[in-house]
């Protein structure tokens, strides 16, 4: 074995669960048929596909398996949802979303803006919570086409009250379409599309965040929701998404849903306890540490911190040398030197914006790993601060 490897970057992607891999393998080597072919073994495959759809629908509490469309990733699901709704409802030109969405929503909304749509961007406060008053004022009966609000933020884990937001939208005007990007919450938080999420019309998520492989995702489309076809081609997915179905990956996704469901509350409680221990330990050991979203409702696995007077990329590099893998900002925005749009929207102090680290745990995370990070991370910060011109070494605070 090489040096220690602690993987605390599960909001970026997760390890495929061995049980998921096991159920997928026969579909590469033995049952590699096209699910549309008519010979006997291929027709069995169509049944396996249907079972996967039923499982996915059941875990999400959807009324009908046909409300689940399999896609290639959450980015595709989000694009399909937003562009599909816009094209199906040309009479409405107003969209509501938040300033802290993932780029897979932000960039689509910006494209719709370029096409002439008017957008209301919702603010968040220092804890990452939405401004509900602004939301209510933004809704336009007869005018708003779509509300798209993520269930939980990928950088901070802050959870938005989707249940309430969707109900308010429907009470304002039942024709407003409500979409949520639940990529960070499926199997991590309770979602029931005929229960707490009954007013949600569209919901996106991805396999690789829940211990299924990269390259598969899904979009829930409530029956009757006006959405135009997004991938023109064959008859697959009831003609709503052409392209030969990615059977092994879809089977893997359904298995991951089942495993996530079985792990349930027990796993959430265990992971949240690890995260809370990490948070408390870091707060105790590191002065001038911002814990972003600490007073908000958060996903159990996410801890976002910002250290004054140091730089995130250096922290990540030094952690990596110590065998600890985490992210600065999100995987999608790292590589750019711009501060995270999420932390900017939350009003994180400018001296801490660059020193951002996201730890995201999983079912495989252990107490021992948390102890190691509690040992390594404060030493990394201490070392970097000793080199930083922005840190007052005498008074142990940011330089004036
Ligand atoms: N939405 C959110 C909230 C995410 O966290 C991510 C991935 O980081 C995505 C969308 C994009 O997911 P995918 O990589 O499956 O396209």
PDB file of N, CA, C and O in Angstrom, residues 66-95:
ATOM      1  N   UNK A  66     -42.998   5.231 -15.704  1.00  0.00           N
ATOM      2  CA  UNK A  66     -42.797   5.997 -16.948  1.00  0.00           C
ATOM      3  C   UNK A  66     -42.417   7.463 -16.677  1.00  0.00           C
ATOM      4  O   UNK A  66     -42.052   8.193 -17.595  1.00  0.00           O
ATOM      5  N   UNK A  67     -42.503   7.884 -15.416  1.00  0.00           N
ATOM      6  CA  UNK A  67     -42.085   9.258 -15.097  1.00  0.00           C
ATOM      7  C   UNK A  67     -40.563   9.373 -14.957  1.00  0.00           C
ATOM      8  O   UNK A  67     -40.034  10.479 -14.774  1.00  0.00           O
ATOM      9  N   UNK A  68     -39.870   8.235 -15.005  1.00  0.00           N
ATOM     10  CA  UNK A  68     -38.395   8.250 -14.905  1.00  0.00           C
ATOM     11  C   UNK A  68     -37.789   8.124 -16.303  1.00  0.00           C
ATOM     12  O   UNK A  68     -38.063   7.163 -17.020  1.00  0.00           O
ATOM     13  N   UNK A  69     -36.980   9.094 -16.691  1.00  0.00           N
ATOM     14  CA  UNK A  69     -36.232   9.008 -17.954  1.00  0.00           C
ATOM     15  C   UNK A  69     -34.768   8.839 -17.609  1.00  0.00           C
ATOM     16  O   UNK A  69     -34.236   9.612 -16.809  1.00  0.00           O
ATOM     17  N   UNK A  70     -34.126   7.851 -18.191  1.00  0.00           N
ATOM     18  CA  UNK A  70     -32.691   7.689 -17.948  1.00  0.00           C
ATOM     19  C   UNK A  70     -31.914   8.574 -18.914  1.00  0.00           C
ATOM     20  O   UNK A  70     -32.259   8.672 -20.102  1.00  0.00           O
ATOM     21  N   UNK A  71     -30.875   9.200 -18.376  1.00  0.00           N
ATOM     22  CA  UNK A  71     -30.044  10.115 -19.169  1.00  0.00           C
ATOM     23  C   UNK A  71     -28.577   9.715 -18.955  1.00  0.00           C
ATOM     24  O   UNK A  71     -28.311   8.674 -18.368  1.00  0.00           O
ATOM     25  N   UNK A  72     -27.660  10.589 -19.391  1.00  0.00           N
ATOM     26  CA  UNK A  72     -26.243  10.259 -19.224  1.00  0.00           C
ATOM     27  C   UNK A  72     -25.641  10.895 -17.975  1.00  0.00           C
ATOM     28  O   UNK A  72     -24.579  10.475 -17.525  1.00  0.00           O
ATOM     29  N   UNK A  73     -26.262  11.913 -17.429  1.00  0.00           N
ATOM     30  CA  UNK A  73     -25.712  12.592 -16.242  1.00  0.00           C
ATOM     31  C   UNK A  73     -26.703  13.669 -15.793  1.00  0.00           C
ATOM     32  O   UNK A  73     -27.685  13.946 -16.485  1.00  0.00           O
ATOM     33  N   UNK A  74     -26.411  14.263 -14.661  1.00  0.00           N
ATOM     34  CA  UNK A  74     -27.298  15.313 -14.159  1.00  0.00           C
ATOM     35  C   UNK A  74     -27.255  16.546 -15.053  1.00  0.00           C
ATOM     36  O   UNK A  74     -28.261  17.259 -15.197  1.00  0.00           O
ATOM     37  N   UNK A  75     -26.116  16.805 -15.663  1.00  0.00           N
ATOM     38  CA  UNK A  75     -26.022  17.961 -16.565  1.00  0.00           C
ATOM     39  C   UNK A  75     -27.015  17.787 -17.718  1.00  0.00           C
ATOM     40  O   UNK A  75     -27.743  18.728 -18.071  1.00  0.00           O
ATOM     41  N   UNK A  76     -27.052  16.589 -18.269  1.00  0.00           N
ATOM     42  CA  UNK A  76     -28.030  16.346 -19.345  1.00  0.00           C
ATOM     43  C   UNK A  76     -29.460  16.494 -18.819  1.00  0.00           C
ATOM     44  O   UNK A  76     -30.312  17.113 -19.467  1.00  0.00           O
ATOM     45  N   UNK A  77     -29.724  15.943 -17.635  1.00  0.00           N
ATOM     46  CA  UNK A  77     -31.085  16.034 -17.075  1.00  0.00           C
ATOM     47  C   UNK A  77     -31.489  17.503 -16.901  1.00  0.00           C
ATOM     48  O   UNK A  77     -32.620  17.890 -17.223  1.00  0.00           O
ATOM     49  N   UNK A  78     -30.564  18.314 -16.385  1.00  0.00           N
ATOM     50  CA  UNK A  78     -30.869  19.734 -16.177  1.00  0.00           C
ATOM     51  C   UNK A  78     -31.110  20.457 -17.502  1.00  0.00           C
ATOM     52  O   UNK A  78     -32.058  21.234 -17.639  1.00  0.00           O
ATOM     53  N   UNK A  79     -30.249  20.203 -18.482  1.00  0.00           N
ATOM     54  CA  UNK A  79     -30.426  20.820 -19.809  1.00  0.00           C
ATOM     55  C   UNK A  79     -31.766  20.414 -20.401  1.00  0.00           C
ATOM     56  O   UNK A  79     -32.518  21.249 -20.928  1.00  0.00           O
ATOM     57  N   UNK A  80     -32.061  19.121 -20.311  1.00  0.00           N
ATOM     58  CA  UNK A  80     -33.309  18.604 -20.878  1.00  0.00           C
ATOM     59  C   UNK A  80     -34.512  19.241 -20.210  1.00  0.00           C
ATOM     60  O   UNK A  80     -35.487  19.634 -20.875  1.00  0.00           O
ATOM     61  N   UNK A  81     -34.443  19.363 -18.894  1.00  0.00           N
ATOM     62  CA  UNK A  81     -35.572  19.911 -18.142  1.00  0.00           C
ATOM     63  C   UNK A  81     -35.813  21.367 -18.540  1.00  0.00           C
ATOM     64  O   UNK A  81     -36.929  21.758 -18.923  1.00  0.00           O
ATOM     65  N   UNK A  82     -34.771  22.178 -18.475  1.00  0.00           N
ATOM     66  CA  UNK A  82     -34.963  23.621 -18.662  1.00  0.00           C
ATOM     67  C   UNK A  82     -35.267  23.974 -20.123  1.00  0.00           C
ATOM     68  O   UNK A  82     -36.238  24.692 -20.404  1.00  0.00           O
ATOM     69  N   UNK A  83     -34.469  23.431 -21.039  1.00  0.00           N
ATOM     70  CA  UNK A  83     -34.742  23.734 -22.449  1.00  0.00           C
ATOM     71  C   UNK A  83     -36.076  23.111 -22.879  1.00  0.00           C
ATOM     72  O   UNK A  83     -36.823  23.694 -23.657  1.00  0.00           O
ATOM     73  N   UNK A  84     -36.340  21.904 -22.352  1.00  0.00           N
ATOM     74  CA  UNK A  84     -37.581  21.193 -22.728  1.00  0.00           C
ATOM     75  C   UNK A  84     -38.823  21.946 -22.283  1.00  0.00           C
ATOM     76  O   UNK A  84     -39.815  22.029 -23.019  1.00  0.00           O
ATOM     77  N   UNK A  85     -38.774  22.515 -21.086  1.00  0.00           N
ATOM     78  CA  UNK A  85     -39.921  23.279 -20.577  1.00  0.00           C
ATOM     79  C   UNK A  85     -40.075  24.576 -21.384  1.00  0.00           C
ATOM     80  O   UNK A  85     -41.179  24.969 -21.768  1.00  0.00           O
ATOM     81  N   UNK A  86     -38.946  25.225 -21.661  1.00  0.00           N
ATOM     82  CA  UNK A  86     -39.000  26.499 -22.401  1.00  0.00           C
ATOM     83  C   UNK A  86     -39.625  26.276 -23.778  1.00  0.00           C
ATOM     84  O   UNK A  86     -40.494  27.052 -24.210  1.00  0.00           O
ATOM     85  N   UNK A  87     -39.213  25.203 -24.445  1.00  0.00           N
ATOM     86  CA  UNK A  87     -39.720  24.977 -25.806  1.00  0.00           C
ATOM     87  C   UNK A  87     -41.180  24.548 -25.819  1.00  0.00           C
ATOM     88  O   UNK A  87     -41.899  24.792 -26.787  1.00  0.00           O
ATOM     89  N   UNK A  88     -41.622  23.911 -24.733  1.00  0.00           N
ATOM     90  CA  UNK A  88     -43.016  23.441 -24.701  1.00  0.00           C
ATOM     91  C   UNK A  88     -44.001  24.550 -24.313  1.00  0.00           C
ATOM     92  O   UNK A  88     -45.211  24.384 -24.452  1.00  0.00           O
ATOM     93  N   UNK A  89     -43.492  25.653 -23.785  1.00  0.00           N
ATOM     94  CA  UNK A  89     -44.381  26.711 -23.269  1.00  0.00           C
ATOM     95  C   UNK A  89     -43.944  28.076 -23.784  1.00  0.00           C
ATOM     96  O   UNK A  89     -43.524  28.945 -23.012  1.00  0.00           O
ATOM     97  N   UNK A  90     -44.023  28.303 -25.092  1.00  0.00           N
ATOM     98  CA  UNK A  90     -43.456  29.539 -25.647  1.00  0.00           C
ATOM     99  C   UNK A  90     -44.140  30.815 -25.148  1.00  0.00           C
ATOM    100  O   UNK A  90     -43.568  31.896 -25.239  1.00  0.00           O
ATOM    101  N   UNK A  91     -45.309  30.687 -24.566  1.00  0.00           N
ATOM    102  CA  UNK A  91     -46.048  31.887 -24.131  1.00  0.00           C
ATOM    103  C   UNK A  91     -45.501  32.511 -22.855  1.00  0.00           C
ATOM    104  O   UNK A  91     -45.836  33.647 -22.525  1.00  0.00           O
ATOM    105  N   UNK A  92     -44.687  31.786 -22.120  1.00  0.00           N
ATOM    106  CA  UNK A  92     -44.186  32.326 -20.839  1.00  0.00           C
ATOM    107  C   UNK A  92     -42.682  32.556 -20.932  1.00  0.00           C
ATOM    108  O   UNK A  92     -41.957  31.710 -21.435  1.00  0.00           O
ATOM    109  N   UNK A  93     -42.226  33.681 -20.392  1.00  0.00           N
ATOM    110  CA  UNK A  93     -40.820  34.075 -20.618  1.00  0.00           C
ATOM    111  C   UNK A  93     -40.095  34.470 -19.335  1.00  0.00           C
ATOM    112  O   UNK A  93     -39.079  35.136 -19.391  1.00  0.00           O
ATOM    113  N   UNK A  94     -40.630  34.043 -18.181  1.00  0.00           N
ATOM    114  CA  UNK A  94     -39.981  34.441 -16.919  1.00  0.00           C
ATOM    115  C   UNK A  94     -39.548  33.205 -16.124  1.00  0.00           C
ATOM    116  O   UNK A  94     -40.324  32.263 -15.951  1.00  0.00           O
ATOM    117  N   UNK A  95     -38.294  33.241 -15.656  1.00  0.00           N
ATOM    118  CA  UNK A  95     -37.714  32.104 -14.931  1.00  0.00           C
ATOM    119  C   UNK A  95     -37.200  32.589 -13.579  1.00  0.00           C
ATOM    120  O   UNK A  95     -36.665  33.695 -13.472  1.00  0.00           O
TER     121      UNK A  95
END
